[in-house]
GROMACS .gro file of C-alpha atoms in nm:
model
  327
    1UNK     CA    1  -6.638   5.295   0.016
    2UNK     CA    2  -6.340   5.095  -0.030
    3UNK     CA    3  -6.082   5.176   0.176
    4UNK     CA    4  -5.667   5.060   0.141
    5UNK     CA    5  -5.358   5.116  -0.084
    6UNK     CA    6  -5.432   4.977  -0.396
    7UNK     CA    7  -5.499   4.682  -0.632
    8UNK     CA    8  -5.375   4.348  -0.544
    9UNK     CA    9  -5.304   4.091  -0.824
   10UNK     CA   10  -5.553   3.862  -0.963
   11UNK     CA   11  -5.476   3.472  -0.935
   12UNK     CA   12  -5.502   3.452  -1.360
   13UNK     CA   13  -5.246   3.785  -1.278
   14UNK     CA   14  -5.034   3.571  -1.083
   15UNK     CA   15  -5.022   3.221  -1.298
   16UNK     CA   16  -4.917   3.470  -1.583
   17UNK     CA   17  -4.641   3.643  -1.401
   18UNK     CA   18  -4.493   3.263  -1.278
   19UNK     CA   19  -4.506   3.175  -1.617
   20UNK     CA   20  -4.318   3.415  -1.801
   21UNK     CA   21  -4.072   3.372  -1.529
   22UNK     CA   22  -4.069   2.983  -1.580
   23UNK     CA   23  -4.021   3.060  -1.961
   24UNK     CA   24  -3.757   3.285  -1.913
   25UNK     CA   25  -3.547   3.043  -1.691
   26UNK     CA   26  -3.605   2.787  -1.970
   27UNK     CA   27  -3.489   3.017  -2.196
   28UNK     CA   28  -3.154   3.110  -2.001
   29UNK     CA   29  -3.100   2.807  -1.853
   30UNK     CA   30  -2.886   2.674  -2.176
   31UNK     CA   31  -2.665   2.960  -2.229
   32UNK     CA   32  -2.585   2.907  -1.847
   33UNK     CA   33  -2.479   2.550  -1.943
   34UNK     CA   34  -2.332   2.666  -2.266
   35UNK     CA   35  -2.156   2.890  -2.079
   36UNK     CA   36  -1.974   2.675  -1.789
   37UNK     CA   37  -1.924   2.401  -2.059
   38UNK     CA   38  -1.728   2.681  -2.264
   39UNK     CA   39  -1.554   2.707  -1.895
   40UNK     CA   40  -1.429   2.360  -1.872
   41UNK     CA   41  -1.368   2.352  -2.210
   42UNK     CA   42  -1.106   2.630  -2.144
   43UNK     CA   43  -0.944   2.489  -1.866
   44UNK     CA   44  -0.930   2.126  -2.053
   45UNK     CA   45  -0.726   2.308  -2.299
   46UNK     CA   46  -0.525   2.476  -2.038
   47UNK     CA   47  -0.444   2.116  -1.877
   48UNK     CA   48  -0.267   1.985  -2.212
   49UNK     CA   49  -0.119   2.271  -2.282
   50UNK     CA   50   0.064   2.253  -1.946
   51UNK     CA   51   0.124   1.868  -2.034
   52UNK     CA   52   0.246   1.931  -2.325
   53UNK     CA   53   0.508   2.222  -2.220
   54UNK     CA   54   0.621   1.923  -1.944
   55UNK     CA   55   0.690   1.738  -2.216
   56UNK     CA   56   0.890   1.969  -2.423
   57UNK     CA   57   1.072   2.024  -2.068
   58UNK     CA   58   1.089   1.659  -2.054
   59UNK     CA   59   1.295   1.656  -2.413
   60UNK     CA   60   1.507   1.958  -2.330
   61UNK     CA   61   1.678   1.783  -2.039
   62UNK     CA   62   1.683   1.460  -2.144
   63UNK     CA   63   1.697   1.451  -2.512
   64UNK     CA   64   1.374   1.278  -2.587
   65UNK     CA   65   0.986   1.256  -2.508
   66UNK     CA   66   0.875   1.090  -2.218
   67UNK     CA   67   0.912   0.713  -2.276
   68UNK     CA   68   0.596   0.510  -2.252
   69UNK     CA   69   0.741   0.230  -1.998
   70UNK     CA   70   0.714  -0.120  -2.009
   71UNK     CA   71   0.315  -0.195  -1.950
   72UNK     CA   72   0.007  -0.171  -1.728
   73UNK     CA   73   0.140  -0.376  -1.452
   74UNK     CA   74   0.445  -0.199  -1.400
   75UNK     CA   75   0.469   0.206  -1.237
   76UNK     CA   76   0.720   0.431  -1.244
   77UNK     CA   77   1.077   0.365  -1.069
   78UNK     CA   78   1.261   0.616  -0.927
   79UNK     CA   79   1.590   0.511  -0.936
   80UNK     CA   80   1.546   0.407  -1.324
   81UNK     CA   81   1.622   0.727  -1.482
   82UNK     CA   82   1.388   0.883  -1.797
   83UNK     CA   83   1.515   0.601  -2.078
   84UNK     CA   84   1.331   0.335  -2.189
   85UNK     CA   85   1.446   0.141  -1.892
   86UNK     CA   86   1.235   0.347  -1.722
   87UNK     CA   87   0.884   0.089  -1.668
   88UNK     CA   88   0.671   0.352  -1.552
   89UNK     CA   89   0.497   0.593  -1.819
   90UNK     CA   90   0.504   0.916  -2.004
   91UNK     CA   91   0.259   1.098  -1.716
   92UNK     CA   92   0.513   0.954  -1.453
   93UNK     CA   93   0.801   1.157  -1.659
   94UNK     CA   94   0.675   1.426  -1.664
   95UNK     CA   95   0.624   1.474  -1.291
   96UNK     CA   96   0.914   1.634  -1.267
   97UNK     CA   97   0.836   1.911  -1.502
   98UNK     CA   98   0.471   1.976  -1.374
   99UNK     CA   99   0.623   2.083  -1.006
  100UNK     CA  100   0.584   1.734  -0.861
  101UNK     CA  101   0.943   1.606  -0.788
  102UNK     CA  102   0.858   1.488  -0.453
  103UNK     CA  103   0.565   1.293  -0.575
  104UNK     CA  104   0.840   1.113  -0.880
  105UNK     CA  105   1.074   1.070  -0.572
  106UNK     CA  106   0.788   0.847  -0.421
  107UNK     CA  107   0.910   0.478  -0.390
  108UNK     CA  108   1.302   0.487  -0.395
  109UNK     CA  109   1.502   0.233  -0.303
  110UNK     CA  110   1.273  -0.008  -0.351
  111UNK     CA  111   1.004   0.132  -0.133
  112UNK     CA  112   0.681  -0.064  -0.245
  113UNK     CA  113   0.459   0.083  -0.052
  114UNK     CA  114   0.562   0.442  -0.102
  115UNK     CA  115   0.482   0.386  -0.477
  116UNK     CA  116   0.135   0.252  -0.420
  117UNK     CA  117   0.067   0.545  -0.213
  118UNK     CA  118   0.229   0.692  -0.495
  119UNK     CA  119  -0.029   0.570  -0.775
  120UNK     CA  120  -0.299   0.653  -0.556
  121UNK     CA  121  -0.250   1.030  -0.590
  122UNK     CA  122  -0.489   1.205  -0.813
  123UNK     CA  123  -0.329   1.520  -0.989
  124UNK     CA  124  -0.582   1.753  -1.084
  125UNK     CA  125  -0.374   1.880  -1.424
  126UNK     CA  126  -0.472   1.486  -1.544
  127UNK     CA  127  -0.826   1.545  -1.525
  128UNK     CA  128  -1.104   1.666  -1.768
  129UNK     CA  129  -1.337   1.927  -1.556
  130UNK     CA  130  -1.600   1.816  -1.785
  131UNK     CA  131  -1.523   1.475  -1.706
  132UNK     CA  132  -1.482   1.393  -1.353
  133UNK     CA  133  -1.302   1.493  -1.021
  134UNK     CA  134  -0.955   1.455  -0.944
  135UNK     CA  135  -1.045   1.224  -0.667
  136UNK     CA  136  -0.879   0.867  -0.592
  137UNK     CA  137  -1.104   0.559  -0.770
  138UNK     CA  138  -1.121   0.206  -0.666
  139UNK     CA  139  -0.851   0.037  -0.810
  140UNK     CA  140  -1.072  -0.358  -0.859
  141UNK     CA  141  -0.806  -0.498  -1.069
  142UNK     CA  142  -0.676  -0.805  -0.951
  143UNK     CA  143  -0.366  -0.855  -1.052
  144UNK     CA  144  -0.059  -0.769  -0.875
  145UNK     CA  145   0.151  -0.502  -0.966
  146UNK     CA  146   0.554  -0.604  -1.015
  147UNK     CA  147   0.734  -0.325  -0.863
  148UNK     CA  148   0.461  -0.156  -0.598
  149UNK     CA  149   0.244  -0.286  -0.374
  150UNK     CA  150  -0.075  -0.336  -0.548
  151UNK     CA  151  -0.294   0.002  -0.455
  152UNK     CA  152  -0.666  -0.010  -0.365
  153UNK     CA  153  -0.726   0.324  -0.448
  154UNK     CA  154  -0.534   0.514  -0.760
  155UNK     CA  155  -0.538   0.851  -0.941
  156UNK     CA  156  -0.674   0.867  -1.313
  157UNK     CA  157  -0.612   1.065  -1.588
  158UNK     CA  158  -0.828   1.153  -1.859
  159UNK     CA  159  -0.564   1.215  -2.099
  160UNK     CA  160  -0.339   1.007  -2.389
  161UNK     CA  161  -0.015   0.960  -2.570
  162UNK     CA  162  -0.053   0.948  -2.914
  163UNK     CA  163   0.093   0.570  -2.985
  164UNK     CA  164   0.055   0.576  -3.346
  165UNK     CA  165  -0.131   0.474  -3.649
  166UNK     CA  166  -0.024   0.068  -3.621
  167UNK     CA  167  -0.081  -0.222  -3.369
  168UNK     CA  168  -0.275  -0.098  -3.065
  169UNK     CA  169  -0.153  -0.444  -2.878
  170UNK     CA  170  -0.093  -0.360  -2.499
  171UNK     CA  171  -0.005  -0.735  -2.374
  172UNK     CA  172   0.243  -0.925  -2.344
  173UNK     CA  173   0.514  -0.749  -2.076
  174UNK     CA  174   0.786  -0.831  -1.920
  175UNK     CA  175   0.749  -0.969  -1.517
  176UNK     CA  176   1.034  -0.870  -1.394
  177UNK     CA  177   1.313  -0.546  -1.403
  178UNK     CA  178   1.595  -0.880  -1.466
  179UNK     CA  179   1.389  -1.038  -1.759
  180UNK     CA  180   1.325  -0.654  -1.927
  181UNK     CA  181   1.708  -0.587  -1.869
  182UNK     CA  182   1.848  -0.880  -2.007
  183UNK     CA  183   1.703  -0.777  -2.358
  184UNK     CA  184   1.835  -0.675  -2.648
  185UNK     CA  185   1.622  -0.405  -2.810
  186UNK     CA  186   1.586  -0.623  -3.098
  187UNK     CA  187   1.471  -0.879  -2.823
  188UNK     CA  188   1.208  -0.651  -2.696
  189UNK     CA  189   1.068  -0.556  -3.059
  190UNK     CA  190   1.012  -0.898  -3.128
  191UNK     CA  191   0.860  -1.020  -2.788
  192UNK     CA  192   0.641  -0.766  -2.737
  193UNK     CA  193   0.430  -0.606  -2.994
  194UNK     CA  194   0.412  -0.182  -3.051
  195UNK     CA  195   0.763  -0.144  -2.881
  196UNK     CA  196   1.076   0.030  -2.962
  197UNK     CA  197   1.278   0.009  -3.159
  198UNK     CA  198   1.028  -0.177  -3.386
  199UNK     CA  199   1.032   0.076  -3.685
  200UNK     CA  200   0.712   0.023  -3.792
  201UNK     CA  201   0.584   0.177  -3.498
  202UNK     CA  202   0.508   0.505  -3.595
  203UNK     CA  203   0.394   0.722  -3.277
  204UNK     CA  204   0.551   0.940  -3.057
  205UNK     CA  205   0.538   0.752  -2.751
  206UNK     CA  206   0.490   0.399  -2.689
  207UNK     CA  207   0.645   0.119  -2.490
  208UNK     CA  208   1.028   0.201  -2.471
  209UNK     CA  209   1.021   0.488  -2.688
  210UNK     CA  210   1.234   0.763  -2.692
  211UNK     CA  211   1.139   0.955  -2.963
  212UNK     CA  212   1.327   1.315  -3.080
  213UNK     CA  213   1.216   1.555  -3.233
  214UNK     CA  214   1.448   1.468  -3.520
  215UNK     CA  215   1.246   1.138  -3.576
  216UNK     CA  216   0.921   1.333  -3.624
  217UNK     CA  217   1.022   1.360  -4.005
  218UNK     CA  218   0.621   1.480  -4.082
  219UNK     CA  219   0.721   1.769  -3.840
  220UNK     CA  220   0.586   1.909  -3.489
  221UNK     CA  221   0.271   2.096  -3.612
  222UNK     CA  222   0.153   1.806  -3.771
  223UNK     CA  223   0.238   1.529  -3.536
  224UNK     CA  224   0.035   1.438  -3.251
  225UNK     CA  225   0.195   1.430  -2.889
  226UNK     CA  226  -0.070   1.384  -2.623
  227UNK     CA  227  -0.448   1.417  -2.629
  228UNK     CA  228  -0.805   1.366  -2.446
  229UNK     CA  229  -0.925   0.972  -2.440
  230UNK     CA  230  -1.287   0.840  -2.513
  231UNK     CA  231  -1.441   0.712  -2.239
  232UNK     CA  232  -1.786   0.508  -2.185
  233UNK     CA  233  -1.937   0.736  -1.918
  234UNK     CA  234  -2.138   0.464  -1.786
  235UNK     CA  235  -1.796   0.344  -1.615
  236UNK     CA  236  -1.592   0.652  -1.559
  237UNK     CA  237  -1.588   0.602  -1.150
  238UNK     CA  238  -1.617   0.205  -1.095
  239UNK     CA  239  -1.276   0.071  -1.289
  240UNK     CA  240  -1.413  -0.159  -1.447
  241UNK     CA  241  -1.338  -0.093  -1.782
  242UNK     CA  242  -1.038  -0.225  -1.950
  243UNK     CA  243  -0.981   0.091  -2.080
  244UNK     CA  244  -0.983   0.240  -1.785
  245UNK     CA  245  -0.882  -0.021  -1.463
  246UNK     CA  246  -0.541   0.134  -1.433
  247UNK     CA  247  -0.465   0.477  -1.335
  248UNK     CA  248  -0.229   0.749  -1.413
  249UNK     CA  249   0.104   0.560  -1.286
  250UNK     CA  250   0.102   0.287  -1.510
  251UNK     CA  251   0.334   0.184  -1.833
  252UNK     CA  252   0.209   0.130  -2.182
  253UNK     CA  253  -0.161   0.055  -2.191
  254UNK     CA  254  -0.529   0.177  -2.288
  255UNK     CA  255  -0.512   0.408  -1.974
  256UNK     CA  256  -0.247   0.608  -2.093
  257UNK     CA  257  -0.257   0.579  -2.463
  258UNK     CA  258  -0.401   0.587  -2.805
  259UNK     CA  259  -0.410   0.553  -3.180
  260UNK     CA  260  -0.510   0.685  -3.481
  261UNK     CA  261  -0.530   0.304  -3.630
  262UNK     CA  262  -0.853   0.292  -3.956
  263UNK     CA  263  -1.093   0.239  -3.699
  264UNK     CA  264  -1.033   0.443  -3.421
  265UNK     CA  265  -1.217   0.762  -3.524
  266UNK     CA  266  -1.254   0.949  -3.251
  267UNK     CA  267  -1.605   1.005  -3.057
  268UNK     CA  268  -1.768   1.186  -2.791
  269UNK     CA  269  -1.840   1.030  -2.470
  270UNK     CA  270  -2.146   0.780  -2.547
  271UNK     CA  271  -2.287   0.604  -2.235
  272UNK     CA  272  -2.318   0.229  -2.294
  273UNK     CA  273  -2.048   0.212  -2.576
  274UNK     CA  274  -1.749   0.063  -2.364
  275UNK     CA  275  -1.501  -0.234  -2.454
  276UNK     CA  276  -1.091  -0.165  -2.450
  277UNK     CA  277  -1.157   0.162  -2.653
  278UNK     CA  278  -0.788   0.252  -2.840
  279UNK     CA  279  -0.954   0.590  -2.991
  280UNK     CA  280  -0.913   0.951  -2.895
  281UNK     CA  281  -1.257   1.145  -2.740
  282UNK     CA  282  -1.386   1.371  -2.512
  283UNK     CA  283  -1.688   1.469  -2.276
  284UNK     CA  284  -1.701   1.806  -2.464
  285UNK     CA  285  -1.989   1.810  -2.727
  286UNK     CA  286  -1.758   2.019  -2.947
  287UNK     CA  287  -1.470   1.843  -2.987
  288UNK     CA  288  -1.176   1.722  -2.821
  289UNK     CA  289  -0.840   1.834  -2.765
  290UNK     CA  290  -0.487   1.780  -2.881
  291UNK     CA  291  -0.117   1.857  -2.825
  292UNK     CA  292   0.118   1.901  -3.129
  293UNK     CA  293   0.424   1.770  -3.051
  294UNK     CA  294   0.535   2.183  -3.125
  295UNK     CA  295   0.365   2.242  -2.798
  296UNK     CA  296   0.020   2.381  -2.954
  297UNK     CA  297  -0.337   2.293  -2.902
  298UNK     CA  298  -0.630   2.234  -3.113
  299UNK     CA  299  -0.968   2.166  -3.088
  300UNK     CA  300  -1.035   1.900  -3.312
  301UNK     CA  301  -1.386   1.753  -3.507
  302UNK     CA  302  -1.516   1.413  -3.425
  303UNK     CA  303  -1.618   1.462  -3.754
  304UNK     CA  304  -1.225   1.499  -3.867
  305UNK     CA  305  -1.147   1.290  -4.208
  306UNK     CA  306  -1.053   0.976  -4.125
  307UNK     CA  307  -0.717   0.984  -4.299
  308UNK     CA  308  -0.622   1.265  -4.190
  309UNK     CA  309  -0.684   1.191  -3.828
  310UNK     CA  310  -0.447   0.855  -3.945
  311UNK     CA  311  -0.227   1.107  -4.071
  312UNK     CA  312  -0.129   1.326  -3.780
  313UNK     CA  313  -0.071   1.003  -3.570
  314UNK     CA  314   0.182   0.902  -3.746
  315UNK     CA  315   0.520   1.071  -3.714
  316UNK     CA  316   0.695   0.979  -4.051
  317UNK     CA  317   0.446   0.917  -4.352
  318UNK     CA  318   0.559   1.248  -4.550
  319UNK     CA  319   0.180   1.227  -4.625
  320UNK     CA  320   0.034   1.636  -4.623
  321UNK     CA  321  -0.236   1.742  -4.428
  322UNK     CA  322  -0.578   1.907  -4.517
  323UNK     CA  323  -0.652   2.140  -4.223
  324UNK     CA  324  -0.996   2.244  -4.383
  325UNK     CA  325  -1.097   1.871  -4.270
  326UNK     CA  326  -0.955   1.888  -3.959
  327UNK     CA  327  -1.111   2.119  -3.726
   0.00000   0.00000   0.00000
């Protein structure tokens, strides 16, 4: 007679058992994703909406939005105030009024190498969680920088000003704080394309801008302020990318800013597409984010109309906007 507890399982028993178990982690596996994607997508949208309240800070106290500085060799300065004789950009301005004072402090008097160390912070608020870390990158450039030390490492930011519907031209820039003061405004518009006071710029901000709400004729719900960049994922970490050499301290360039230009419809993160990308994008497979210059935050199609994405870049068209092609 047998003797003992019971029945054991059968190896056919077994496979069975491992296999419904296999199939149901297959099955739950993509809501798990869905579900942490749905996460970061959150706290992206969290991020701007803190950037964007610094910049509505940033134009309480000193009249306008963040400037967009000078260019992509030149960081922020200190002792250079918040006007567009300020060469450092609109995520330097805002430091301030995202609890870093200490970090905008970095590099007065003329302390170069305070304001590479400076540069090569990484702020987590200027990162995508989708994305990538808020970690220092290699900075490979090699050009020099004209008013820090040139930084090996930086902080990035996956994040951009929106510069407008027209010329997406980042170069030429001034070398020097002497040869940038000793223009005229008119001098500036003329030497160096997509600046201020050029009026057919037609952004928020952009190299020397300093843009009130008053200017924003088309008005603050339907204006974009700030927004997530495209980015070829193939080079998010190495810098080499022109669209994405420079990090978070720099003045007007493809790092920091972007357009609505006929052209530049906006895309999710595609490995292998690269070049000096001017468009807005995301990592997030459901669309990306933007700021209203009223301080609100959509999520926004990459399958948005084309004019109407044109549309909300540009600050003074008095063209209307369809919202049922927007989002």
């Amino acid at each position: 007679m047998p003797t003992g507890g019971g029945r054991g399982f059968t190896l056919v028993e077994l496979l069975v058992v491992i296999t419904i178990i296999g199939i149901l982690i297959a099955l739950l596996l993509p809501a798990v994703q869905s579900a942490r994607e749905s996460a970061r997508m959150t706290q992206c949208s969290n991020n701007l909406k803190q950037l964007g309240l610094a910049c509505l800070h940033h134009q309480a106290a000193q009249g306008h939005f963040p400037t967009g500085g000078w260019g992509w060799r030149w960081a922020g300065d200190p002792d250079r105030g918040f006007g567009k004789q300020q060469p450092g950009g609109w995520h330097y301005n805002i430091l301030p009024y995202i609890e870093q004072e200490n970090l905008h402090q970095m590099g007065r008097g003329g302390n170069w190498a305070a304001g590479a160390q400076r540069a090569a912070t990484p702020i987590a608020l200027f990162h995508c969680p989708s994305r990538r870390r808020a970690i220092q990158y290699p900075y490979v450039h090699g050009s020099p920088w004209f008013n820090i030390d040139r930084p090996t490492l930086v902080g990035r930011s996956d994040y951009a000003c929106n510069g407008g519907d027209g010329t997406t031209v980042v170069h030429p820039q001034p070398s020097s704080l002497s040869q940038g003061d000793s223009l005229t405004d008119q001098q500036w518009a003329a030497s160096f394309p997509g600046t201020a006071p050029d009026p057919a710029v037609t952004g928020v901000i952009y190299r020397r801008s300093e843009i009130m709400p008053a200017h924003i004729r088309d008005g603050t719900s339907n204006t974009y302020l700030l927004g997530e960049r495209y980015l070829d994922p193939d080079r998010y970490l190495d810098g080499t990318a022109c669209d994405n050499d420079q990090g978070w301290d720099t003045g007007h360039d493809y790092d920091v800013t972007r357009w609505t230009t006929p052209g530049s419809q906006p895309m999710r993160d595609r490995p292998g597409f690269g070049g000096c990308q001017t468009r807005f994008g995301s990592a997030h497979p459901a669309g990306f984010h933007m700021v209203f210059c009223d301080g609100s935050v959509r999520r926004i199609s990459y399958a948005i109309d084309p004019e109407m994405h044109r549309r909300l870049g540009n600050r003074k068209d008095a063209l209307p906007i369809d919202w049922t092609t927007v989002q």
